[in-house]
Amino acid sequence: LGIVMTMLFTANTTISCLDTSKAFMRFCKESKEVEYKKSVPFPNSHLRPLTVLVSFGTITSMRMVFSPMINTIAVPMLGGWFLGLRGLLFLVSGSNVLVLCLSIFLSNSGQSWVAARKYILFGMLRDSAGKIIGPDSAEYENLGVGEMIGGPVEDT
């Protein structure tokens, strides 16, 4: 039960993050308030759009965090209520084991993205004809996106 609840929490959190990013993209496309003023010099041209984005992001993030937060609070309470003390201990211990496995997996996958980018950066990757694939290639750019994801994941 602990493992299932941890997986549900992970799925719930991922869905909330995706919904938040979709809401941000939709807001940036539809709102005229986030466009910077071209007639004003740099720092002042971006102040109003950044203020609008920060307020929208705060409200949207708070709205999206309710579902994972309810899962975090309700599952141990319900586990203790229905399963008793032993059931609650099994629930928490199962959750801890899964979280440890997930953190090791995320750390390794983040390091893989970073290592693959460095592999291309140092000219160690070659195509089928033996030509070096370097930092100016599409593969390196794709790994740049992967490193933006893998970098924070590597630190978990």
Tab-separated table of C-alpha atoms in Angstrom:
chain	number	residue	atom	x	y	z
A	1	LEU	CA	0.000	0.000	0.000
A	2	GLY	CA	2.880	2.372	0.786
A	3	ILE	CA	4.453	1.773	-2.603
A	4	VAL	CA	1.148	2.317	-4.407
A	5	MET	CA	0.511	5.552	-2.529
A	6	THR	CA	4.025	6.800	-3.314
A	7	MET	CA	3.485	6.073	-7.003
A	8	LEU	CA	0.131	7.866	-6.883
A	9	PHE	CA	1.797	10.841	-5.212
A	10	THR	CA	4.509	10.900	-7.880
A	11	ALA	CA	1.945	10.706	-10.680
A	12	ASN	CA	-0.193	13.346	-8.993
A	13	THR	CA	2.767	15.702	-8.615
A	14	THR	CA	3.871	15.163	-12.227
A	15	ILE	CA	0.383	15.883	-13.529
A	16	SER	CA	0.213	19.029	-11.407
A	17	CYS	CA	3.569	20.220	-12.789
A	18	LEU	CA	2.438	19.567	-16.360
A	19	ASP	CA	-0.828	21.418	-15.768
A	20	THR	CA	1.101	24.350	-14.312
A	21	SER	CA	3.429	24.550	-17.311
A	22	LYS	CA	0.476	24.322	-19.716
A	23	ALA	CA	-1.267	27.118	-17.831
A	24	PHE	CA	1.888	29.251	-18.076
A	25	MET	CA	2.214	28.671	-21.813
A	26	ARG	CA	-1.476	29.445	-22.362
A	27	PHE	CA	-1.225	32.603	-20.260
A	28	CYS	CA	1.870	33.832	-22.100
A	29	LYS	CA	0.230	33.282	-25.495
A	30	GLU	CA	-3.120	34.855	-24.610
A	31	SER	CA	-2.143	37.734	-22.336
A	32	LYS	CA	-0.947	41.048	-23.721
A	33	GLU	CA	0.316	42.043	-20.260
A	34	VAL	CA	3.418	39.865	-20.535
A	35	GLU	CA	4.758	41.619	-23.625
A	36	TYR	CA	7.657	43.906	-22.839
A	37	LYS	CA	7.644	47.557	-23.866
A	38	LYS	CA	9.962	48.100	-26.801
A	39	SER	CA	10.072	51.874	-26.336
A	40	VAL	CA	11.563	51.659	-22.832
A	41	PRO	CA	15.209	50.622	-22.118
A	42	PHE	CA	15.945	47.097	-20.885
A	43	PRO	CA	15.466	46.856	-17.148
A	44	ASN	CA	12.334	48.987	-17.075
A	45	SER	CA	10.827	47.366	-20.169
A	46	HIS	CA	10.544	44.003	-18.419
A	47	LEU	CA	9.381	45.053	-14.931
A	48	ARG	CA	5.621	45.007	-15.562
A	49	PRO	CA	5.614	41.697	-17.516
A	50	LEU	CA	7.730	40.018	-14.831
A	51	THR	CA	5.418	41.291	-12.090
A	52	VAL	CA	2.411	39.888	-13.940
A	53	LEU	CA	4.166	36.530	-14.515
A	54	VAL	CA	5.243	36.234	-10.878
A	55	SER	CA	1.733	36.909	-9.574
A	56	PHE	CA	0.182	34.491	-12.081
A	57	GLY	CA	2.804	31.855	-11.285
A	58	THR	CA	2.276	32.152	-7.550
A	59	ILE	CA	-1.489	31.773	-7.798
A	60	THR	CA	-1.299	28.940	-10.329
A	61	SER	CA	1.349	27.021	-8.375
A	62	MET	CA	-0.633	27.304	-5.163
A	63	ARG	CA	-3.742	26.064	-6.950
A	64	MET	CA	-1.919	23.082	-8.482
A	65	VAL	CA	-0.226	21.979	-5.242
A	66	PHE	CA	-3.474	21.131	-3.439
A	67	SER	CA	-3.898	17.669	-4.929
A	68	PRO	CA	-0.408	16.344	-4.010
A	69	MET	CA	-0.659	18.043	-0.611
A	70	ILE	CA	-3.963	16.314	0.158
A	71	ASN	CA	-2.367	13.015	-0.832
A	72	THR	CA	0.575	13.675	1.507
A	73	ILE	CA	-1.642	14.538	4.470
A	74	ALA	CA	-4.547	12.151	3.935
A	75	VAL	CA	-2.748	8.883	3.168
A	76	PRO	CA	-0.928	8.509	6.517
A	77	MET	CA	-4.035	9.609	8.400
A	78	LEU	CA	-6.265	7.121	6.585
A	79	GLY	CA	-3.589	4.421	6.816
A	80	GLY	CA	-3.384	4.866	10.579
A	81	TRP	CA	-7.150	5.004	10.914
A	82	PHE	CA	-7.955	1.900	8.864
A	83	LEU	CA	-4.806	-0.200	9.293
A	84	GLY	CA	-3.770	0.684	12.823
A	85	LEU	CA	-0.263	1.381	14.048
A	86	ARG	CA	1.335	-1.623	12.352
A	87	GLY	CA	-0.337	-0.836	9.057
A	88	LEU	CA	0.845	2.758	9.289
A	89	LEU	CA	4.413	1.593	9.931
A	90	PHE	CA	4.280	-0.709	6.907
A	91	LEU	CA	2.828	2.102	4.805
A	92	VAL	CA	5.581	4.528	5.798
A	93	SER	CA	8.369	1.962	5.443
A	94	GLY	CA	7.144	0.919	1.975
A	95	SER	CA	7.000	4.560	0.954
A	96	ASN	CA	10.525	5.185	2.225
A	97	VAL	CA	11.930	2.222	0.287
A	98	LEU	CA	10.313	3.396	-2.942
A	99	VAL	CA	11.435	6.985	-2.446
A	100	LEU	CA	15.007	5.782	-1.972
A	101	CYS	CA	14.812	3.783	-5.212
A	102	LEU	CA	13.284	6.728	-7.086
A	103	SER	CA	15.940	9.143	-5.838
A	104	ILE	CA	18.752	6.824	-6.916
A	105	PHE	CA	17.115	6.402	-10.326
A	106	LEU	CA	16.683	10.158	-10.785
A	107	SER	CA	20.243	10.881	-9.716
A	108	ASN	CA	21.637	8.334	-12.191
A	109	SER	CA	19.457	9.522	-15.063
A	110	GLY	CA	20.441	13.153	-14.466
A	111	GLN	CA	24.119	12.216	-14.451
A	112	SER	CA	23.605	10.293	-17.705
A	113	TRP	CA	22.297	13.402	-19.475
A	114	VAL	CA	25.248	15.451	-18.259
A	115	ALA	CA	27.785	12.750	-19.178
A	116	ALA	CA	26.328	12.352	-22.689
A	117	ARG	CA	26.618	16.081	-23.311
A	118	LYS	CA	30.233	16.120	-22.138
A	119	TYR	CA	30.943	13.102	-24.350
A	120	ILE	CA	29.913	15.112	-27.412
A	121	LEU	CA	31.515	18.321	-26.132
A	122	PHE	CA	34.938	16.699	-25.952
A	123	GLY	CA	34.588	15.235	-29.482
A	124	MET	CA	34.384	11.602	-28.441
A	125	LEU	CA	31.219	10.747	-30.418
A	126	ARG	CA	31.563	9.728	-34.053
A	127	ASP	CA	28.966	8.955	-36.691
A	128	SER	CA	28.936	5.828	-38.864
A	129	ALA	CA	31.395	7.393	-41.334
A	130	GLY	CA	33.877	8.150	-38.549
A	131	LYS	CA	33.266	11.917	-38.566
A	132	ILE	CA	33.373	13.620	-35.157
A	133	ILE	CA	30.035	14.908	-33.891
A	134	GLY	CA	30.848	18.087	-31.988
A	135	PRO	CA	29.200	20.892	-30.065
A	136	ASP	CA	27.781	22.485	-33.225
A	137	SER	CA	25.599	19.448	-34.015
A	138	ALA	CA	21.882	18.853	-33.547
A	139	GLU	CA	22.672	16.012	-31.151
A	140	TYR	CA	24.459	18.419	-28.832
A	141	GLU	CA	21.524	20.847	-28.932
A	142	ASN	CA	19.109	18.034	-28.082
A	143	LEU	CA	21.273	17.063	-25.147
A	144	GLY	CA	21.182	20.699	-24.023
A	145	VAL	CA	17.461	20.310	-23.499
A	146	GLY	CA	18.139	17.022	-21.720
A	147	GLU	CA	20.685	18.655	-19.467
A	148	MET	CA	18.183	21.343	-18.482
A	149	ILE	CA	16.002	18.497	-17.263
A	150	GLY	CA	18.822	16.267	-16.055
A	151	GLY	CA	20.771	18.948	-14.190
A	152	PRO	CA	18.164	19.579	-11.492
A	153	VAL	CA	17.271	15.873	-11.415
A	154	GLU	CA	20.937	15.035	-10.834
A	155	ASP	CA	20.861	17.052	-7.602
A	156	THR	CA	17.876	15.237	-6.087
